[in-house]
CSV table of C-alpha atoms in Angstrom, one decimal:
chain,number,residue,atom,x,y,z
A,1,MET,CA,-41.9,22.7,-22.4
A,2,LEU,CA,-44.0,25.7,-21.3
A,3,GLY,CA,-44.7,28.8,-23.1
A,4,HIS,CA,-47.3,31.2,-24.5
A,5,HIS,CA,-50.3,29.6,-26.4
A,6,PHE,CA,-50.3,31.4,-29.7
A,7,MET,CA,-53.8,31.7,-31.4
A,8,ALA,CA,-54.1,33.2,-34.8
A,9,ARG,CA,-57.6,34.4,-34.2
A,10,THR,CA,-56.5,36.4,-31.1
A,11,PRO,CA,-53.0,37.5,-31.5
A,12,ARG,CA,-50.9,38.5,-28.4
A,13,ASP,CA,-50.7,42.2,-27.5
A,14,PRO,CA,-47.0,43.3,-28.1
A,15,ASP,CA,-47.1,45.0,-24.7
A,16,ALA,CA,-48.6,42.1,-22.7
A,17,VAL,CA,-46.2,40.2,-20.4
A,18,MET,CA,-46.8,36.3,-20.0
A,19,PHE,CA,-46.7,36.4,-16.2
A,20,GLN,CA,-47.5,39.5,-14.1
A,21,VAL,CA,-47.3,39.5,-10.2
A,22,GLU,CA,-47.9,42.2,-7.8
A,23,LEU,CA,-47.0,41.7,-4.2
A,24,GLU,CA,-48.0,44.5,-1.7
A,25,ALA,CA,-46.6,44.6,1.9
A,26,VAL,CA,-49.0,46.2,4.4
A,27,ARG,CA,-48.9,46.7,8.2
A,28,PRO,CA,-52.3,46.4,9.9
A,29,ASP,CA,-53.6,49.6,11.4
A,30,GLY,CA,-52.7,50.1,15.1
A,31,ALA,CA,-50.5,46.9,15.1
A,32,GLY,CA,-47.4,48.7,16.2
A,33,GLN,CA,-44.4,46.6,15.4
A,34,ALA,CA,-46.4,43.6,14.1
A,35,GLU,CA,-45.3,41.6,11.1
A,36,GLU,CA,-46.0,42.8,7.8
A,37,GLU,CA,-48.8,41.1,5.8
A,38,TYR,CA,-49.1,40.7,2.2
A,39,ARG,CA,-51.6,41.1,-0.7
A,40,LEU,CA,-50.9,39.1,-3.9
A,41,SER,CA,-52.2,39.6,-7.3
A,42,ALA,CA,-51.3,37.5,-10.4
A,43,ALA,CA,-52.3,37.3,-14.2
A,44,LEU,CA,-51.1,35.0,-16.8
A,45,LEU,CA,-51.5,34.9,-20.6
A,46,PRO,CA,-52.8,31.6,-22.2
A,47,LEU,CA,-50.1,29.0,-21.7
A,48,ARG,CA,-49.1,25.8,-23.7
A,49,LEU,CA,-47.6,22.9,-21.9
A,50,ARG,CA,-45.9,20.2,-24.0
A,51,ILE,CA,-44.8,17.3,-21.7
A,52,ASP,CA,-43.9,13.6,-22.1
A,53,GLN,CA,-44.0,10.7,-19.7
A,54,ASN,CA,-40.2,10.8,-18.9
A,55,ILE,CA,-40.6,14.5,-17.8
A,56,VAL,CA,-43.4,13.6,-15.6
A,57,ALA,CA,-41.4,10.8,-13.9
A,58,PHE,CA,-38.5,13.1,-13.3
A,59,LEU,CA,-40.8,15.8,-11.8
A,60,GLN,CA,-42.5,13.1,-9.6
A,61,ASP,CA,-39.0,12.0,-8.3
A,62,PHE,CA,-37.7,15.6,-7.9
A,63,PHE,CA,-40.7,16.8,-5.9
A,64,SER,CA,-41.4,13.5,-4.1
A,65,ALA,CA,-42.7,14.1,-0.5
A,66,PRO,CA,-40.2,13.9,2.3
A,67,GLU,CA,-40.2,10.8,4.6
A,68,ALA,CA,-41.8,10.9,8.0
A,69,ASP,CA,-38.3,11.2,9.7
A,70,GLY,CA,-37.5,14.4,7.7
A,71,GLY,CA,-35.4,12.7,5.0
A,72,THR,CA,-36.0,12.8,1.3
A,73,LYS,CA,-35.9,10.0,-1.2
A,74,GLU,CA,-33.2,10.1,-3.7
A,75,ARG,CA,-32.8,8.0,-6.9
A,76,LEU,CA,-29.4,6.4,-7.1
A,77,GLY,CA,-28.7,3.6,-9.7
A,78,GLY,CA,-32.4,3.1,-10.2
A,79,GLU,CA,-33.0,2.5,-6.5
A,80,LEU,CA,-34.5,4.8,-3.9
A,81,THR,CA,-32.5,5.5,-0.9
A,82,THR,CA,-33.2,7.8,2.1
A,83,PRO,CA,-30.3,9.8,3.5
A,84,THR,CA,-29.8,10.0,7.2
A,85,ALA,CA,-29.4,13.7,7.5
A,86,SER,CA,-32.7,15.6,7.7
A,87,ILE,CA,-33.4,18.9,6.2
A,88,HIS,CA,-33.6,21.7,8.6
A,89,GLN,CA,-37.0,23.7,8.4
A,90,PRO,CA,-36.9,27.3,9.5
A,91,GLU,CA,-39.0,28.2,12.4
A,92,GLY,CA,-41.3,31.2,12.8
A,93,PRO,CA,-44.7,32.6,12.0
A,94,GLY,CA,-44.0,32.7,8.2
A,95,VAL,CA,-45.8,34.8,5.6
A,96,PHE,CA,-49.4,35.9,6.2
A,97,LEU,CA,-51.3,36.5,3.0
A,98,GLN,CA,-54.0,38.9,3.8
A,99,LYS,CA,-55.6,38.7,0.2
A,100,VAL,CA,-54.9,36.7,-2.9
A,101,ASP,CA,-56.3,37.4,-6.4
A,102,ILE,CA,-55.2,35.1,-9.3
A,103,HIS,CA,-57.0,35.9,-12.6
A,104,SER,CA,-58.4,33.1,-14.7
A,105,PHE,CA,-56.4,31.8,-17.7
A,106,SER,CA,-56.2,28.9,-19.9
A,107,VAL,CA,-53.6,26.2,-20.5
A,108,VAL,CA,-53.4,23.8,-23.4
A,109,ILE,CA,-51.7,20.4,-22.5
A,110,ASP,CA,-49.9,18.1,-25.0
A,111,TYR,CA,-48.9,14.7,-23.5
A,112,GLN,CA,-46.8,12.1,-25.1
A,113,PRO,CA,-46.5,8.6,-23.4
A,114,ARG,CA,-43.3,6.7,-23.8
A,115,ARG,CA,-44.0,3.2,-22.3
A,116,LEU,CA,-47.0,1.3,-20.7
A,117,ASP,CA,-46.8,-0.5,-17.4
A,118,ALA,CA,-49.2,-3.4,-18.1
A,119,ALA,CA,-49.0,-4.8,-14.6
A,120,ALA,CA,-50.1,-1.4,-13.1
A,121,LEU,CA,-52.9,-1.0,-15.8
A,122,THR,CA,-54.1,-4.5,-14.9
A,123,ALA,CA,-54.2,-3.5,-11.1
A,124,GLY,CA,-56.5,-0.6,-12.1
A,125,SER,CA,-54.0,2.3,-12.1
A,126,PHE,CA,-55.8,5.4,-13.5
A,127,VAL,CA,-52.4,7.0,-14.4
A,128,GLU,CA,-51.6,4.2,-16.7
A,129,VAL,CA,-54.8,4.8,-18.6
A,130,LEU,CA,-53.4,8.0,-19.6
A,131,ASN,CA,-50.3,6.3,-21.1
A,132,LEU,CA,-52.4,4.1,-23.6
A,133,VAL,CA,-52.4,6.8,-26.3
A,134,PRO,CA,-51.0,10.3,-26.9
A,135,TRP,CA,-53.3,13.1,-26.2
A,136,GLY,CA,-53.0,16.7,-27.0
A,137,GLY,CA,-54.9,20.1,-27.5
A,138,VAL,CA,-56.4,19.6,-24.0
A,139,GLN,CA,-57.5,23.1,-23.1
A,140,LEU,CA,-58.3,23.7,-19.5
A,141,ASP,CA,-59.8,27.0,-18.5
A,142,LEU,CA,-58.6,27.6,-15.0
A,143,PRO,CA,-61.0,29.7,-12.8
A,144,HIS,CA,-60.5,33.1,-11.0
A,145,VAL,CA,-59.1,32.2,-7.5
A,146,LYS,CA,-59.7,34.5,-4.6
A,147,ALA,CA,-58.6,33.7,-1.0
A,148,THR,CA,-58.0,35.5,2.3
A,149,GLY,CA,-56.1,34.8,5.4
A,150,LEU,CA,-53.5,32.3,4.2
A,151,HIS,CA,-50.6,31.4,6.5
A,152,GLY,CA,-47.6,30.6,4.4
A,153,TRP,CA,-46.8,29.8,0.8
A,154,PRO,CA,-47.7,26.1,1.2
A,155,ALA,CA,-51.2,27.1,2.2
A,156,LEU,CA,-51.4,29.3,-1.0
A,157,GLY,CA,-50.4,26.4,-3.2
A,158,SER,CA,-52.9,24.1,-1.6
A,159,ALA,CA,-55.8,26.6,-1.9
A,160,VAL,CA,-55.0,27.3,-5.6
A,161,ALA,CA,-54.5,23.6,-6.4
A,162,ASN,CA,-57.8,22.6,-4.6
A,163,ALA,CA,-59.7,25.4,-6.5
A,164,TYR,CA,-58.4,24.2,-9.9
A,165,LEU,CA,-58.8,20.5,-9.3
A,166,GLN,CA,-62.4,21.0,-8.1
A,167,ASP,CA,-63.2,23.0,-11.2
A,168,ILE,CA,-61.5,20.4,-13.5
A,169,ALA,CA,-63.1,17.5,-11.8
A,170,SER,CA,-66.7,18.9,-11.9
A,171,SER,CA,-66.8,20.4,-15.3
A,172,GLN,CA,-63.7,19.6,-17.6
A,173,VAL,CA,-62.8,16.0,-17.2
A,174,HIS,CA,-64.4,15.2,-20.5
A,175,LYS,CA,-61.7,17.4,-22.3
A,176,PHE,CA,-59.0,14.6,-21.5
A,177,VAL,CA,-61.1,12.2,-23.4
A,178,VAL,CA,-61.7,14.6,-26.4
A,179,GLY,CA,-57.8,15.1,-26.4
A,180,VAL,CA,-57.2,11.5,-27.5
A,181,ALA,CA,-56.6,11.7,-31.2
A,182,PRO,CA,-59.3,9.5,-32.5
A,183,VAL,CA,-61.9,10.9,-30.3
A,184,ARG,CA,-60.9,14.5,-31.1
A,185,SER,CA,-61.1,13.7,-34.8
A,186,LEU,CA,-64.6,12.2,-34.3
A,187,CYS,CA,-65.6,15.3,-32.4
A,188,ARG,CA,-64.4,17.7,-35.1
A,189,VAL,CA,-66.1,15.8,-37.8
A,190,GLY,CA,-69.3,15.5,-35.7
A,191,TRP,CA,-69.3,19.3,-35.2
A,192,ALA,CA,-69.1,19.9,-39.0
A,193,ALA,CA,-71.8,17.4,-39.6
A,194,LYS,CA,-73.9,19.2,-37.1
A,195,GLN,CA,-73.3,22.5,-38.8
A,196,LEU,CA,-74.4,21.0,-42.0
A,197,LEU,CA,-77.7,19.4,-40.6
A,198,SER,CA,-78.7,22.4,-38.3
A,199,ILE,CA,-79.8,24.7,-41.1
A,200,PRO,CA,-81.8,27.5,-39.5
A,201,ALA,CA,-85.4,26.8,-39.1
A,202,ASP,CA,-86.4,30.2,-40.4
A,203,GLN,CA,-84.6,29.5,-43.6
A,204,LEU,CA,-86.4,26.3,-44.2
A,205,ARG,CA,-89.6,27.9,-43.4
A,206,ASN,CA,-89.0,30.7,-45.8
A,207,THR,CA,-88.1,28.3,-48.4
A,208,THR,CA,-91.3,26.3,-47.9
A,209,ILE,CA,-93.6,29.2,-47.8
A,210,SER,CA,-92.0,31.2,-50.8
A,211,SER,CA,-91.0,29.3,-54.0
A,212,GLY,CA,-88.9,32.3,-55.2
A,213,SER,CA,-85.5,32.0,-56.5
A,214,ASN,CA,-83.9,34.0,-53.8
A,215,SER,CA,-84.9,31.5,-51.2
A,216,ASP,CA,-83.6,28.7,-53.3
A,217,VAL,CA,-80.3,30.3,-53.8
A,218,ALA,CA,-79.8,31.1,-50.2
A,219,LEU,CA,-80.6,27.6,-49.2
A,220,THR,CA,-78.3,26.1,-51.8
A,221,ARG,CA,-75.5,28.3,-50.9
A,222,GLN,CA,-75.8,27.3,-47.3
A,223,LEU,CA,-75.9,23.8,-48.0
A,224,ARG,CA,-72.9,24.1,-50.2
A,225,ARG,CA,-71.0,25.8,-47.4
A,226,GLY,CA,-72.0,23.1,-45.0
A,227,VAL,CA,-70.9,20.3,-47.3
A,228,THR,CA,-67.5,22.0,-48.0
A,229,SER,CA,-66.9,22.4,-44.2
A,230,LEU,CA,-67.7,18.8,-43.5
A,231,ALA,CA,-65.5,17.6,-46.4
A,232,ARG,CA,-62.6,19.7,-45.1
A,233,ALA,CA,-63.1,18.4,-41.6
A,234,VAL,CA,-63.1,14.9,-42.8
A,235,THR,CA,-60.0,15.3,-44.9
A,236,LEU,CA,-58.1,17.1,-42.2
A,237,GLU,CA,-58.9,14.5,-39.6
A,238,ALA,CA,-58.2,11.6,-41.9
A,239,LEU,CA,-54.8,13.0,-42.6
A,240,GLY,CA,-54.2,13.6,-38.9
A,241,LEU,CA,-55.1,10.1,-38.0
A,242,GLY,CA,-53.0,8.7,-40.9
A,243,ALA,CA,-50.1,10.7,-39.6
A,244,SER,CA,-50.7,9.3,-36.0
A,245,VAL,CA,-50.8,5.7,-37.2
A,246,ALA,CA,-47.7,6.0,-39.4
A,247,GLY,CA,-45.9,7.7,-36.4
A,248,GLY,CA,-46.8,4.9,-34.1
A,249,ALA,CA,-45.6,2.3,-36.7
A,250,ASP,CA,-42.4,4.3,-37.0
A,251,PHE,CA,-42.0,4.4,-33.1
A,252,VAL,CA,-42.5,0.7,-32.9
A,253,LEU,CA,-40.1,-0.3,-35.8
A,254,ARG,CA,-37.4,2.0,-34.3
A,255,GLY,CA,-37.5,0.0,-31.1
A,256,GLY,CA,-39.2,2.8,-29.1
A,257,SER,CA,-36.9,5.6,-30.0
A,258,GLY,CA,-38.4,9.1,-30.5
A,259,VAL,CA,-40.3,10.0,-33.6
A,260,GLY,CA,-39.5,13.4,-35.1
A,261,SER,CA,-41.6,16.3,-33.8
A,262,GLU,CA,-41.0,18.8,-36.4
A,263,HIS,CA,-44.1,19.4,-38.7
A,264,PRO,CA,-43.6,20.3,-42.4
A,265,ALA,CA,-45.1,23.7,-43.3
A,266,GLY,CA,-46.7,22.3,-46.5
A,267,LEU,CA,-46.8,19.4,-48.9
A,268,LYS,CA,-43.5,20.4,-50.7
A,269,GLU,CA,-41.7,20.4,-47.4
A,270,GLY,CA,-43.3,17.1,-46.4
A,271,LEU,CA,-42.3,15.3,-49.6
A,272,LYS,CA,-38.8,16.7,-49.2
A,273,GLN,CA,-38.5,15.3,-45.7
A,274,ALA,CA,-40.1,12.0,-46.8
A,275,ALA,CA,-37.5,11.6,-49.6
A,276,GLN,CA,-34.6,12.4,-47.2
A,277,GLY,CA,-36.0,9.9,-44.7
A,278,LEU,CA,-36.4,7.1,-47.4
A,279,SER,CA,-32.9,7.8,-48.6
A,280,SER,CA,-31.5,7.5,-45.1
A,281,GLY,CA,-33.4,4.3,-44.4
A,282,LEU,CA,-32.3,2.6,-47.7
A,283,GLU,CA,-28.7,3.6,-47.1
A,284,THR,CA,-28.9,2.0,-43.4
A,285,ALA,CA,-30.3,-1.2,-45.0
A,286,ALA,CA,-27.5,-1.2,-47.7
A,287,SER,CA,-24.9,-0.7,-45.2
A,288,ALA,CA,-26.0,-3.5,-43.0
A,289,LEU,CA,-26.6,-6.1,-45.8
A,290,VAL,CA,-23.9,-5.1,-48.4
A,291,TYR,CA,-21.1,-2.7,-47.0
A,292,SER,CA,-20.6,-4.4,-43.6
A,293,PRO,CA,-20.1,-7.9,-45.2
A,294,VAL,CA,-17.8,-6.6,-48.0
A,295,ARG,CA,-15.8,-4.9,-45.4
A,296,SER,CA,-15.5,-8.0,-43.4
A,297,VAL,CA,-14.1,-9.9,-46.5
A,298,GLN,CA,-11.7,-7.0,-47.3
A,299,GLU,CA,-10.4,-7.2,-43.7
A,300,GLY,CA,-9.7,-11.0,-44.3
A,301,HIS,CA,-12.2,-12.5,-42.0
A,302,GLY,CA,-13.5,-14.9,-44.7
A,303,LEU,CA,-16.7,-15.5,-46.6
A,304,GLY,CA,-18.4,-17.5,-43.9
A,305,GLN,CA,-18.1,-14.6,-41.3
A,306,ALA,CA,-19.4,-12.1,-43.9
A,307,VAL,CA,-22.4,-14.2,-44.5
A,308,ALA,CA,-22.9,-14.6,-40.9
A,309,ARG,CA,-22.7,-10.9,-40.2
A,310,ALA,CA,-25.1,-10.1,-43.1
A,311,ILE,CA,-27.7,-12.6,-41.5
A,312,ARG,CA,-27.1,-11.0,-38.1
A,313,ASN,CA,-27.8,-7.6,-39.5
A,314,ALA,CA,-30.9,-8.6,-41.5
A,315,PRO,CA,-33.6,-7.8,-38.9
A,316,GLY,CA,-32.3,-4.2,-38.5
A,317,ALA,CA,-31.8,-3.9,-42.3
A,318,ILE,CA,-35.4,-4.9,-42.8
A,319,ALA,CA,-36.8,-2.6,-40.2
A,320,ALA,CA,-34.9,0.5,-41.3
A,321,PRO,CA,-36.6,1.0,-44.7
A,322,ALA,CA,-40.0,0.1,-43.2
A,323,ALA,CA,-39.4,2.6,-40.4
A,324,ALA,CA,-38.4,5.2,-43.0
A,325,ALA,CA,-41.4,4.5,-45.1
A,326,ALA,CA,-43.7,5.0,-42.1
A,327,ALA,CA,-41.9,8.2,-41.3
A,328,ALA,CA,-42.1,9.4,-44.9
A,329,THR,CA,-46.0,8.7,-44.8
A,330,ARG,CA,-46.3,10.6,-41.6
A,331,VAL,CA,-44.5,13.8,-42.8
A,332,THR,CA,-46.3,13.6,-46.2
A,333,PHE,CA,-49.8,13.5,-44.4
A,334,LEU,CA,-48.7,16.2,-42.0
A,335,GLY,CA,-47.6,18.4,-44.9
A,336,MET,CA,-50.8,17.9,-46.6
A,337,ARG,CA,-52.9,18.7,-43.5
A,338,ASN,CA,-50.8,21.8,-42.6
A,339,ALA,CA,-51.1,23.0,-46.2
A,340,LEU,CA,-55.0,22.7,-45.9
A,341,ASP,CA,-55.0,24.3,-42.4
A,342,PRO,CA,-52.1,26.7,-42.0
A,343,GLU,CA,-53.7,28.3,-39.1
A,344,ARG,CA,-53.5,25.2,-36.9
A,345,TYR,CA,-49.9,24.7,-38.1
A,346,GLU,CA,-48.9,28.2,-36.8
A,347,GLU,CA,-50.6,27.6,-33.4
A,348,ARG,CA,-48.6,24.5,-33.0
A,349,ARG,CA,-45.3,26.0,-34.3
A,350,ARG,CA,-45.5,28.8,-31.9
């Protein structure tokens, strides 16, 4: 769920640790037997967080705020109950953090929704808007946090959370919109188109002033490079969108069950997975429409009951090969995209 964000262009230093914390205990000068104070320093490598709606719901329940009477909510049999016993909170001055220094780092978030609460969405719930479509590759650059004079760990958590939320709200909210698959694809294609159209002005000026062959060759080479980059971006994003659409169809046809998350490394592996999936889907359909009724006859239940069983199994038998075809299309498109862009595949795999 949480790990190091691998980037092929900036590989990780083998000696670097993912999370480094230094906690120094000091006693103020002339304070006698006063309580110790602390200085905290922390640094993190780039992180990648892969999470889905079910995990978010679990974390919300697990870390739900306690009730006013000191009890905590517990989920039992789908209902929330409040225990009568209260949790004893230790008394005392607590930890005093003299100085806190948390270095900046980045975190890339991938989120997969599992269901949509239409009533909450109609009521204007912003959280449900996030569950409309999957979004991923949202890179948040969390700022350097410095603080002094914090009383207790809750105060530290509040100060860090406020600093991060203010920075995200002021300058990074748009990244969540860009993280939606269709919007992300449009942004990447738009960037490639911009690169094609933004030929340096001095190159155009030189071409206009001088009619020499060198200027023409340079301009032609630059245009060719821009067209190639645009065509590559359009191809990659079309394959990615096709895979997303096919994955959504597979999800619906399977009745909301999970879609495979493994990505094929290339076209050959994608075709192999597609063939295996199609074979499995056809076997499921054959079992429901042929093998199950035949077995019913062999067990002496009669032809009428066998026909009734075949009719009863027909919806699932039709959905199975259709879902398999959608899944096969998805892995084929993913295999083609990963073959064209192995660097992005490596970043996702790690």
